Coordinates of C-alpha atoms in Angstrom, one line a residue:
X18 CA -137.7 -27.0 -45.2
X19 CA -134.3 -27.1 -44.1
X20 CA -133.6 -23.6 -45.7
X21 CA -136.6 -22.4 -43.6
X22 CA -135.7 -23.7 -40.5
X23 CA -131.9 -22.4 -41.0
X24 CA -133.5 -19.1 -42.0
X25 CA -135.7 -19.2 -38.7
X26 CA -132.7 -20.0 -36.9
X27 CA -130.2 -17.3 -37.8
X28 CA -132.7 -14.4 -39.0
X29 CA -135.7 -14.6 -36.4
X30 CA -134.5 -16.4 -33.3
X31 CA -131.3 -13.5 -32.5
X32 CA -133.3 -10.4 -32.4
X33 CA -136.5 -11.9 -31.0
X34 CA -134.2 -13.4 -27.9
X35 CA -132.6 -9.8 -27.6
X36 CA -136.5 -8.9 -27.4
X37 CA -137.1 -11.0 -24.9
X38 CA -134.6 -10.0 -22.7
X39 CA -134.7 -6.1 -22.9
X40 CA -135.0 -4.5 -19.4
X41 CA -137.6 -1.8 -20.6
X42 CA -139.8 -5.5 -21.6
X43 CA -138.9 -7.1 -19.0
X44 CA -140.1 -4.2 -16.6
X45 CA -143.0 -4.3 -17.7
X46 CA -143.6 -8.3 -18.2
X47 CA -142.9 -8.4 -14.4
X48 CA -144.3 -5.3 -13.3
X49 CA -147.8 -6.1 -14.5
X50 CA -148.1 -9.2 -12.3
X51 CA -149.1 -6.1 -9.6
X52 CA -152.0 -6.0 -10.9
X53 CA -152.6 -9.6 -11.2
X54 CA -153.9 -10.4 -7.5
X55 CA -156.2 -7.1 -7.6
X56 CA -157.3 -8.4 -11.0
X57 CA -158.5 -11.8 -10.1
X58 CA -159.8 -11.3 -6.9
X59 CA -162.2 -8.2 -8.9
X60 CA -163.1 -11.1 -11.7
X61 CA -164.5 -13.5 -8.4
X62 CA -167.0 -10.3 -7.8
X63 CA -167.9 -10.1 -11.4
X64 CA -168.2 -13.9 -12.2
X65 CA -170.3 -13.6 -8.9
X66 CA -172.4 -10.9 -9.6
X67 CA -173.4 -12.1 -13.1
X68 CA -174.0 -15.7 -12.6
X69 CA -177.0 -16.4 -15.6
X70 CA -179.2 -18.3 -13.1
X71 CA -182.7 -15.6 -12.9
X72 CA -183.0 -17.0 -9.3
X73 CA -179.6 -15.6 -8.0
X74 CA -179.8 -12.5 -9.8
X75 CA -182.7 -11.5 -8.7
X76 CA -181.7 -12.3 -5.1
X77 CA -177.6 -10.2 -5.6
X78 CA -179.6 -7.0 -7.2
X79 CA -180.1 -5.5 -4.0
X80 CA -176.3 -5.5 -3.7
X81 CA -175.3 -4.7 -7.3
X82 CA -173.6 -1.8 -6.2
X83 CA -172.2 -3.4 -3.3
X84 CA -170.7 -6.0 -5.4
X85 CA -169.4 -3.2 -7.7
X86 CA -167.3 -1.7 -5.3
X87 CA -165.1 -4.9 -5.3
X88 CA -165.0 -4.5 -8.7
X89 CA -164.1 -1.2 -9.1
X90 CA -161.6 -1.3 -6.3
X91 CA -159.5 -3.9 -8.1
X92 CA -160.4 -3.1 -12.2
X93 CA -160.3 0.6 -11.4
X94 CA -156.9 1.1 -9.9
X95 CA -154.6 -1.5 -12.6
X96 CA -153.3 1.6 -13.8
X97 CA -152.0 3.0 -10.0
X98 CA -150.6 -0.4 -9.4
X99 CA -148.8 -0.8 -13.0
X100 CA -146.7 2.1 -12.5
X101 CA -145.6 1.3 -9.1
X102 CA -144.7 -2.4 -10.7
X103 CA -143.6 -1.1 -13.6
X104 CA -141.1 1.5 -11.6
X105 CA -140.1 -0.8 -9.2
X106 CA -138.6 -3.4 -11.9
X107 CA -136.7 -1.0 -13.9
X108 CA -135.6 0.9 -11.2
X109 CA -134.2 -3.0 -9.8
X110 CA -132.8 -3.2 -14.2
X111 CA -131.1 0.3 -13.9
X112 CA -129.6 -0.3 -10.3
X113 CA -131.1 2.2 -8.2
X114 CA -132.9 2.3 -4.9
X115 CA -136.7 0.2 -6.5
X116 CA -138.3 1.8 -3.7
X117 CA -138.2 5.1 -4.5
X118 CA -138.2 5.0 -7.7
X119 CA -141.6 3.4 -7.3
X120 CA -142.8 6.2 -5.1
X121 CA -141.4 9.1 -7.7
X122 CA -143.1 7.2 -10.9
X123 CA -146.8 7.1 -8.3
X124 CA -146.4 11.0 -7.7
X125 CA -145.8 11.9 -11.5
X126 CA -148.6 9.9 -12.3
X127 CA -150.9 11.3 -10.0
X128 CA -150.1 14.7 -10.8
X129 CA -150.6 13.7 -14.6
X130 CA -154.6 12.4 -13.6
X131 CA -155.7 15.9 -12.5
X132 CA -158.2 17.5 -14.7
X133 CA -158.7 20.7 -16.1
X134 CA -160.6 22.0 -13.0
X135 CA -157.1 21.1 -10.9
X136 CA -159.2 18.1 -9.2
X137 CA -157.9 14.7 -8.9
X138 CA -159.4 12.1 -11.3
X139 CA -159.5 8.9 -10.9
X140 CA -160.3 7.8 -14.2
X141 CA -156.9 7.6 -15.2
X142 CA -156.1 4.9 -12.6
X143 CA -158.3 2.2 -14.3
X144 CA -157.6 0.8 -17.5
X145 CA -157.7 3.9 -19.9
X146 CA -154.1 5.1 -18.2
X147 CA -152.7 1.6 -18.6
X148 CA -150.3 3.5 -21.2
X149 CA -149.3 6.8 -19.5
X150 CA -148.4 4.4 -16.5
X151 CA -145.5 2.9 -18.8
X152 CA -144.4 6.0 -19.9
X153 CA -144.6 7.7 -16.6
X154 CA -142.9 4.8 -14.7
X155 CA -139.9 4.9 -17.7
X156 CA -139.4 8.7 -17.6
X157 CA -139.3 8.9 -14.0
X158 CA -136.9 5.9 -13.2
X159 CA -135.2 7.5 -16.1
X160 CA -134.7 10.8 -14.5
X161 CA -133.9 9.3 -10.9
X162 CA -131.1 7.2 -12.4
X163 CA -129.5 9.7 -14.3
X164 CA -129.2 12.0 -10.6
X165 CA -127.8 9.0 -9.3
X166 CA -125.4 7.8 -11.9
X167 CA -123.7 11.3 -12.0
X168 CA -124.2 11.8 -8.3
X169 CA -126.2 14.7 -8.1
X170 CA -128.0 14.1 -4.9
X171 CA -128.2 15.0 -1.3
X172 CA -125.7 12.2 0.6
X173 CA -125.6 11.5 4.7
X174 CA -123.0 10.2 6.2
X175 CA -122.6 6.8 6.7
X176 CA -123.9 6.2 10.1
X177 CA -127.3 7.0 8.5
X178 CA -129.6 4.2 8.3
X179 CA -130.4 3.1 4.7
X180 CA -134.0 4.0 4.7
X181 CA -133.3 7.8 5.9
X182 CA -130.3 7.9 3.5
X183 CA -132.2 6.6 0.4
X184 CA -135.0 8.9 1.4
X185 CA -132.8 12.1 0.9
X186 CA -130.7 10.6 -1.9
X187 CA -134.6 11.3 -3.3
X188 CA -135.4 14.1 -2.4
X189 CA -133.4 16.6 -5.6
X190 CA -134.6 14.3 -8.5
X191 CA -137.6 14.0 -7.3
X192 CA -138.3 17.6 -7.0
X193 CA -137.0 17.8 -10.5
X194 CA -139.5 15.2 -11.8
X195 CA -142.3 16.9 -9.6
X196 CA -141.2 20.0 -11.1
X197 CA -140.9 18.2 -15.0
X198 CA -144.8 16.9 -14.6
X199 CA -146.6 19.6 -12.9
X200 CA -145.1 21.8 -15.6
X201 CA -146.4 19.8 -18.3
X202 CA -149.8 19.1 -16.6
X203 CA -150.8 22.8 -15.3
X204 CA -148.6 25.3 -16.8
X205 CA -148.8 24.0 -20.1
X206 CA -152.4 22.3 -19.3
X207 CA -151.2 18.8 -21.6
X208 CA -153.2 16.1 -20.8
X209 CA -150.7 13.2 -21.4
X210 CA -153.1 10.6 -21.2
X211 CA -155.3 11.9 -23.8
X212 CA -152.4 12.2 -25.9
X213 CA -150.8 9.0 -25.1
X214 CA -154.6 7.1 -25.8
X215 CA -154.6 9.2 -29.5
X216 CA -151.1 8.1 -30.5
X217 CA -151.5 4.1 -29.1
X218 CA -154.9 3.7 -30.7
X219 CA -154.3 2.3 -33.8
X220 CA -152.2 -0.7 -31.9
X221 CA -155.2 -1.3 -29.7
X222 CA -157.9 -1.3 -32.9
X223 CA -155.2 -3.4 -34.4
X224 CA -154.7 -6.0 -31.9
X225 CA -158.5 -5.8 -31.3
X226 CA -159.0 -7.0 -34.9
X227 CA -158.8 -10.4 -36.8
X228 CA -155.4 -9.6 -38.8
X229 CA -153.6 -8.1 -35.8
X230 CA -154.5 -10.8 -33.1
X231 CA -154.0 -13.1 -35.9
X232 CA -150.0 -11.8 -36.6
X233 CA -149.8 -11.9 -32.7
X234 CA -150.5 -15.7 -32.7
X235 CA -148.5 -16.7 -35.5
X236 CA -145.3 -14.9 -34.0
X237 CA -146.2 -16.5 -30.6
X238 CA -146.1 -19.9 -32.3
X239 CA -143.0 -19.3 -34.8
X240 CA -141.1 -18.2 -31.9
X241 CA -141.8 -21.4 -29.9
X242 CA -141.1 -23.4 -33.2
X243 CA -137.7 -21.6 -32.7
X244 CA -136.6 -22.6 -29.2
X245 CA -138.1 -19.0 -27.9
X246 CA -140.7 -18.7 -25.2
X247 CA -143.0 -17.1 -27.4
X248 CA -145.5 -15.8 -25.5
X249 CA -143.1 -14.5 -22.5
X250 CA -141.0 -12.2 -25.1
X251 CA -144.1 -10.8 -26.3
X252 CA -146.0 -9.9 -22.5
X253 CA -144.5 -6.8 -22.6
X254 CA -145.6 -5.4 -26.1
X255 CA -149.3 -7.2 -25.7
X256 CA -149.9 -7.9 -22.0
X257 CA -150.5 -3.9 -21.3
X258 CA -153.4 -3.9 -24.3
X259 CA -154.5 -7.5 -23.2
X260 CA -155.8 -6.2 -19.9
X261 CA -157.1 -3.1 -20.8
X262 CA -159.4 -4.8 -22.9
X263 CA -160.4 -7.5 -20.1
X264 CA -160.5 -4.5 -18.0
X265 CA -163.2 -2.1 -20.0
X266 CA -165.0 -5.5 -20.6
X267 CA -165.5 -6.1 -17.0
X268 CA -166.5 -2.3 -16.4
X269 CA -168.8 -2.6 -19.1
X270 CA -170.4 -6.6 -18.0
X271 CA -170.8 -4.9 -14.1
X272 CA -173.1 -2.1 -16.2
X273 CA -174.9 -4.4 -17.8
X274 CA -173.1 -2.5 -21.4
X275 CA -172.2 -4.1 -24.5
X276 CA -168.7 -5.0 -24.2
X277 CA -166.2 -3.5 -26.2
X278 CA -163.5 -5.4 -26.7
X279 CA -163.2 -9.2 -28.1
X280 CA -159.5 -10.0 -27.7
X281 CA -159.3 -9.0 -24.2
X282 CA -156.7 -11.1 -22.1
X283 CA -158.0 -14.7 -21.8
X284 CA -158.4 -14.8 -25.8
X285 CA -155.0 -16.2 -26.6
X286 CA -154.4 -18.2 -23.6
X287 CA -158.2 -20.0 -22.9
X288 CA -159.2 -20.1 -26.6
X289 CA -156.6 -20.0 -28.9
X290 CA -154.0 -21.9 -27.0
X291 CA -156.4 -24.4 -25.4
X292 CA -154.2 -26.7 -23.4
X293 CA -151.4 -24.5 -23.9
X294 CA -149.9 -22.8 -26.7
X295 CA -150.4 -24.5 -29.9
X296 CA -153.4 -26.6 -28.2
X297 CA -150.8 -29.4 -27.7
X298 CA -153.0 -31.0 -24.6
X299 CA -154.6 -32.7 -27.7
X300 CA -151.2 -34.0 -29.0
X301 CA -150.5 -35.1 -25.2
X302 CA -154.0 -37.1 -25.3
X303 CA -153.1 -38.9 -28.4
X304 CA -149.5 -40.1 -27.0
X305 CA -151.0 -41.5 -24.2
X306 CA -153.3 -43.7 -26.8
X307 CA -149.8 -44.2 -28.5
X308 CA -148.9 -47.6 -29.5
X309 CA -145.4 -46.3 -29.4
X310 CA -144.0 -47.0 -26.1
X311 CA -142.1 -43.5 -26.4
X312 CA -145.0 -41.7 -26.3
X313 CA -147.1 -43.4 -24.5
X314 CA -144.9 -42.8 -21.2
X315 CA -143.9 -38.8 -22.5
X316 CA -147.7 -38.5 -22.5
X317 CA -148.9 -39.9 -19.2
X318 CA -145.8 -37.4 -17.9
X319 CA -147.1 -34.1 -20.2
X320 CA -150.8 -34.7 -19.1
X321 CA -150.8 -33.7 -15.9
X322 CA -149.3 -30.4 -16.8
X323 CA -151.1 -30.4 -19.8
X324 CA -154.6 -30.2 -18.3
X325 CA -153.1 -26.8 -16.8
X326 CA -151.9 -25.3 -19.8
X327 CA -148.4 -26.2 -19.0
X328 CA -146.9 -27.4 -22.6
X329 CA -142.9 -27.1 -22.1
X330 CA -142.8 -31.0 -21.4
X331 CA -144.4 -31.5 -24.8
X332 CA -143.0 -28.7 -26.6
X333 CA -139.4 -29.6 -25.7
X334 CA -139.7 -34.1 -25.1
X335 CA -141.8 -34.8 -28.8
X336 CA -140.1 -32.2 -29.9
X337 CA -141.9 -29.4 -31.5
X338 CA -139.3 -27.1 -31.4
X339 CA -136.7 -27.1 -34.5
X340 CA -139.2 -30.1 -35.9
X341 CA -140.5 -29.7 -39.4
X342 CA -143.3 -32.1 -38.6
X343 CA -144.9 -31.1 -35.7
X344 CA -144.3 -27.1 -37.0
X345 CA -146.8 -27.2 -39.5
X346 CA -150.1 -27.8 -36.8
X347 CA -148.4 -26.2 -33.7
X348 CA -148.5 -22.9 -36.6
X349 CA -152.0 -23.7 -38.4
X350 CA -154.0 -24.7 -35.6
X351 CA -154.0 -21.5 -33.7
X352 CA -154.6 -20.1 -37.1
X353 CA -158.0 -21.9 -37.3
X354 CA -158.7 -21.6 -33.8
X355 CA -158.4 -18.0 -33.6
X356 CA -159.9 -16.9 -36.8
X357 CA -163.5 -19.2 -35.9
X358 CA -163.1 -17.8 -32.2
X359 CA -163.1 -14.6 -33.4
X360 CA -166.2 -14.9 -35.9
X361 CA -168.1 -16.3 -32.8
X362 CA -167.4 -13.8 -30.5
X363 CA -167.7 -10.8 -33.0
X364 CA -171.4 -12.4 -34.0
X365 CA -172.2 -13.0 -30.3
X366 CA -172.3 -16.6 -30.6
X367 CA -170.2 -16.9 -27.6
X368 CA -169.1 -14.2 -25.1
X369 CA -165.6 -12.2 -25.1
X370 CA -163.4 -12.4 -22.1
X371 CA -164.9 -10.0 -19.5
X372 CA -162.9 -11.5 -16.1
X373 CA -159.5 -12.4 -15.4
X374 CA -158.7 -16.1 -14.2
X375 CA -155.6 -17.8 -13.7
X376 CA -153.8 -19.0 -17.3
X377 CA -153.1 -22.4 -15.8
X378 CA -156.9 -22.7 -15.4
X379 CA -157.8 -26.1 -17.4
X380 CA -160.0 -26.0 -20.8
X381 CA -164.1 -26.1 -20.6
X382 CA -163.7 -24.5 -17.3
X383 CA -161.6 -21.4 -18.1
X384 CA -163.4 -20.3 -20.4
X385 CA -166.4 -20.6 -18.9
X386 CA -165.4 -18.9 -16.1
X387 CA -163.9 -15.8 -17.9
X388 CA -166.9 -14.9 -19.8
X389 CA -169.1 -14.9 -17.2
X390 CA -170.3 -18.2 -17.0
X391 CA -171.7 -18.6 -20.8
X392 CA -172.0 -22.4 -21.5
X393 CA -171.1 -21.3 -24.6
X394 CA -167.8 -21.0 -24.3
X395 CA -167.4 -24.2 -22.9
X396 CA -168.9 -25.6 -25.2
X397 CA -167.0 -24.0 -27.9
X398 CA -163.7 -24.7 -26.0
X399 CA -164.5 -28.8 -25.6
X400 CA -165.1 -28.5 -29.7
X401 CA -162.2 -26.6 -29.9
X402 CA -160.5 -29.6 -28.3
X403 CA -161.6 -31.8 -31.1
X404 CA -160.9 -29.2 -33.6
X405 CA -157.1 -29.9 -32.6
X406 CA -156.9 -32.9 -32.3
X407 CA -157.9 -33.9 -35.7
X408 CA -155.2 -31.2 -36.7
X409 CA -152.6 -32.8 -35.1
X410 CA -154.0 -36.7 -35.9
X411 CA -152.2 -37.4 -39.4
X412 CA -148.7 -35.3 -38.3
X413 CA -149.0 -37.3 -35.1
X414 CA -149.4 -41.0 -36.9
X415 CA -146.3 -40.0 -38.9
X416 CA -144.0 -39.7 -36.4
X417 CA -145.5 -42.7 -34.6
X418 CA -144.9 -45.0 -37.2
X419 CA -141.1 -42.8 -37.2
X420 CA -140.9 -43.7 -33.5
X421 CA -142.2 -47.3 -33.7
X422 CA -139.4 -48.3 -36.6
X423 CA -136.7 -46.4 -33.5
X424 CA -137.6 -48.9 -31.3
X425 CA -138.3 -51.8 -32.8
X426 CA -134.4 -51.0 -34.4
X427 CA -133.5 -50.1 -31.0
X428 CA -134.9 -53.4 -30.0
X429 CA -133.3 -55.6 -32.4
X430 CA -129.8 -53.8 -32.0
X431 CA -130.4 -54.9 -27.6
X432 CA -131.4 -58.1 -28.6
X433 CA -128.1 -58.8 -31.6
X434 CA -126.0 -57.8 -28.7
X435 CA -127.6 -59.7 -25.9
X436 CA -127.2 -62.4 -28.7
X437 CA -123.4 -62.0 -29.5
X438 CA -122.6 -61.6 -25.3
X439 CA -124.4 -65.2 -24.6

């Protein structure tokens, strides 16, 4: 075990840190949270609009299409606001003016989502162009940087205000990556989106299927095992596929459509990782029932965050990372939880993530809430609870009785020297 956790230590944790903290990931990780606010406040409309009671739906029908323009207003433009995000942050990574390069990476992608009949489409700003934003908003920023690095721009003097001067500093590279896109988009007639959905698809059928949501999980946890915020250093590589699922699933739920997608974003974080990664609220729980006082006190602190899916308390004061012990359920438990979520959702047992709600939203009433109100999720999320908690039961015992030797040492050590001063 000791070999592994050297192994982990020296092989795993260097690169997956320099993962972590590349700009181009980053970018991306922080640009997304655009689309957060226009996200959630489209998943009240939805949870709204399909509340299983017959009495309310019959009564919102007459405003079904209302209620959908709410919802495609905020699902339907994650794309737009991605690349501005997207642009912004790496433009703020690479040192150059974030505003601008946020407006250059818009126009590219707008000239990229006209169609063959030269008119505008709009398709490309929901979910489906979730990719060709990313590439857009890195070739752009790109392009802008290297004009600035080598100073091949327009400069004022320096009386000019900022925003005039930044304005012209602009203007040449973005004519050149005006002139770089509507090239590729008219003259040539490439649809970049098209081509950018046929080369990503295999990731998205893979993370959409039980192995590849399943490697996702185990790396999240092995990486927390290893001191690493696992799930922050890897938002950037799943985050974009995440809510284009949770996106064509709310589309499809405000259509009354099958949806299409069953590890959409609220998966990992409601289901998976109820209570927070690893499902440690149920390790928290059992502290608090601890007849060590140790753990009795870490778990009334951990609970409160806990219950809102906030596990670093736990994760860090038990420890779990760099522990042997508590590795083996923190790995196997999402294992479980993930492969029977799955088989429920693909059988249509319970209902797949078709809204966006806060991650820090509490188990039972998360996942209820971001599959449209099916009891069955929360249900499944409150057995899920004791699914993990029997997991962790016998590891947890282990280092209780560990912990209640410590003190009683620690006790008789205070008391020999209380004995020896008197």
């Amino acid at each position: 075990m000791n070999n592994f956790m050297d192994w982990l230590q020296t092989k795993v944790m260097p690169p997956m840190a320099k993962v972590g903290n590349n700009k181009y990931l980053v970018s991306i990780r922080n640009g997304l949270v655009l689309t957060l606010p226009a996200i959630i406040s489209g998943s009240v409309f939805l949870i709204l609009g399909n509340i299983p009671i017959t009495a309310w739906l019959n009564f919102i029908k007459p405003y079904e299409n209302m209620i959908n323009v709410a919802v495609n207003g905020s699902f339907g433009i994650i794309s737009l606001l991605a690349v501005i995000g997207i642009a912004y942050e790496l433009s703020k990574a690479l040192d150059v003016d974030a505003l601008s390069g946020a407006g250059l990476a818009t126009m590219a992608f707008v000239i990229l989502s006209f169609d063959d009949k030269h008119v505008l489409s709009v398709d490309n700003f929901s979910s489906t162009g979730l990719f060709t934003a990313i590439i857009t908003a890195f070739v752009t920023v790109l392009i802008f940087s290297f004009f600035i690095k080598r100073h091949i721009v327009i400069k004022l003097p320096d009386g000019v205000p900022a925003a005039v001067s930044n304005s012209f500093i602009a203007l040449l590279p973005g004519f050149v990556i005006l002139l770089l896109f509507w090239i590729v988009r008219e003259p040539l007639g490439i649809d970049i989106n098209q081509v950018i959905q046929s080369i990503f698809h295999p990731l998205l059928f893979a993370m959409n299927s039980l192995p590849g949501i399943l490697v996702y999980e185990v790396l999240v946890s092995v990486l927390w095992v290893c001191g690493i915020h696992g799930d922050m250093t890897l938002e950037g590589i799943a985050d974009p596929i995440f809510l284009q699922f949770v996106a064509a699933n709310g589309t499809a739920l405000a259509n009354h459509q099958p949806l299409p997608y069953i590890t959409a974003a609220g998966f990992s974080s409601l289901f998976v990782n109820v209570g927070g990664t690893g499902a440690t609220i149920t390790l928290v729980a059992l502290m608090i029932f601890s007849r060590s006082k140790t753990y009795k006190e870490l778990g009334r602190l951990a609970f409160p965050s806990a219950l809102f899916e906030i596990n670093e308390p736990v994760i860090f004061g038990f420890p779990i990372v760099m522990n042997p012990l508590t590795m083996i359920p923190f790995i196997v438990i999402p294992i479980i939880l993930t492969i029977s979520t799955y088989i429920l959702m693909s059988i249509g047992w319970v209902s797949a993530p078709s809204a966006v709600v806060p991650w820090t939203m509490p188990p039972i009433i998360g996942p209820l809430m971001a599959t449209g109100w099916d009891w069955r999720a929360a249900v499944w999320s409150a057995i899920e609870l004791v699914i993990a908690g029997a997991g962790y039961y016998p590891f947890f015992k282990v280092a209780e009785k560990q912990m209640l030797a410590k003190e009683k040492g620690d006790a008789d050590d205070a008391a020999a020297e209380a004995a020896n001063q008197g």
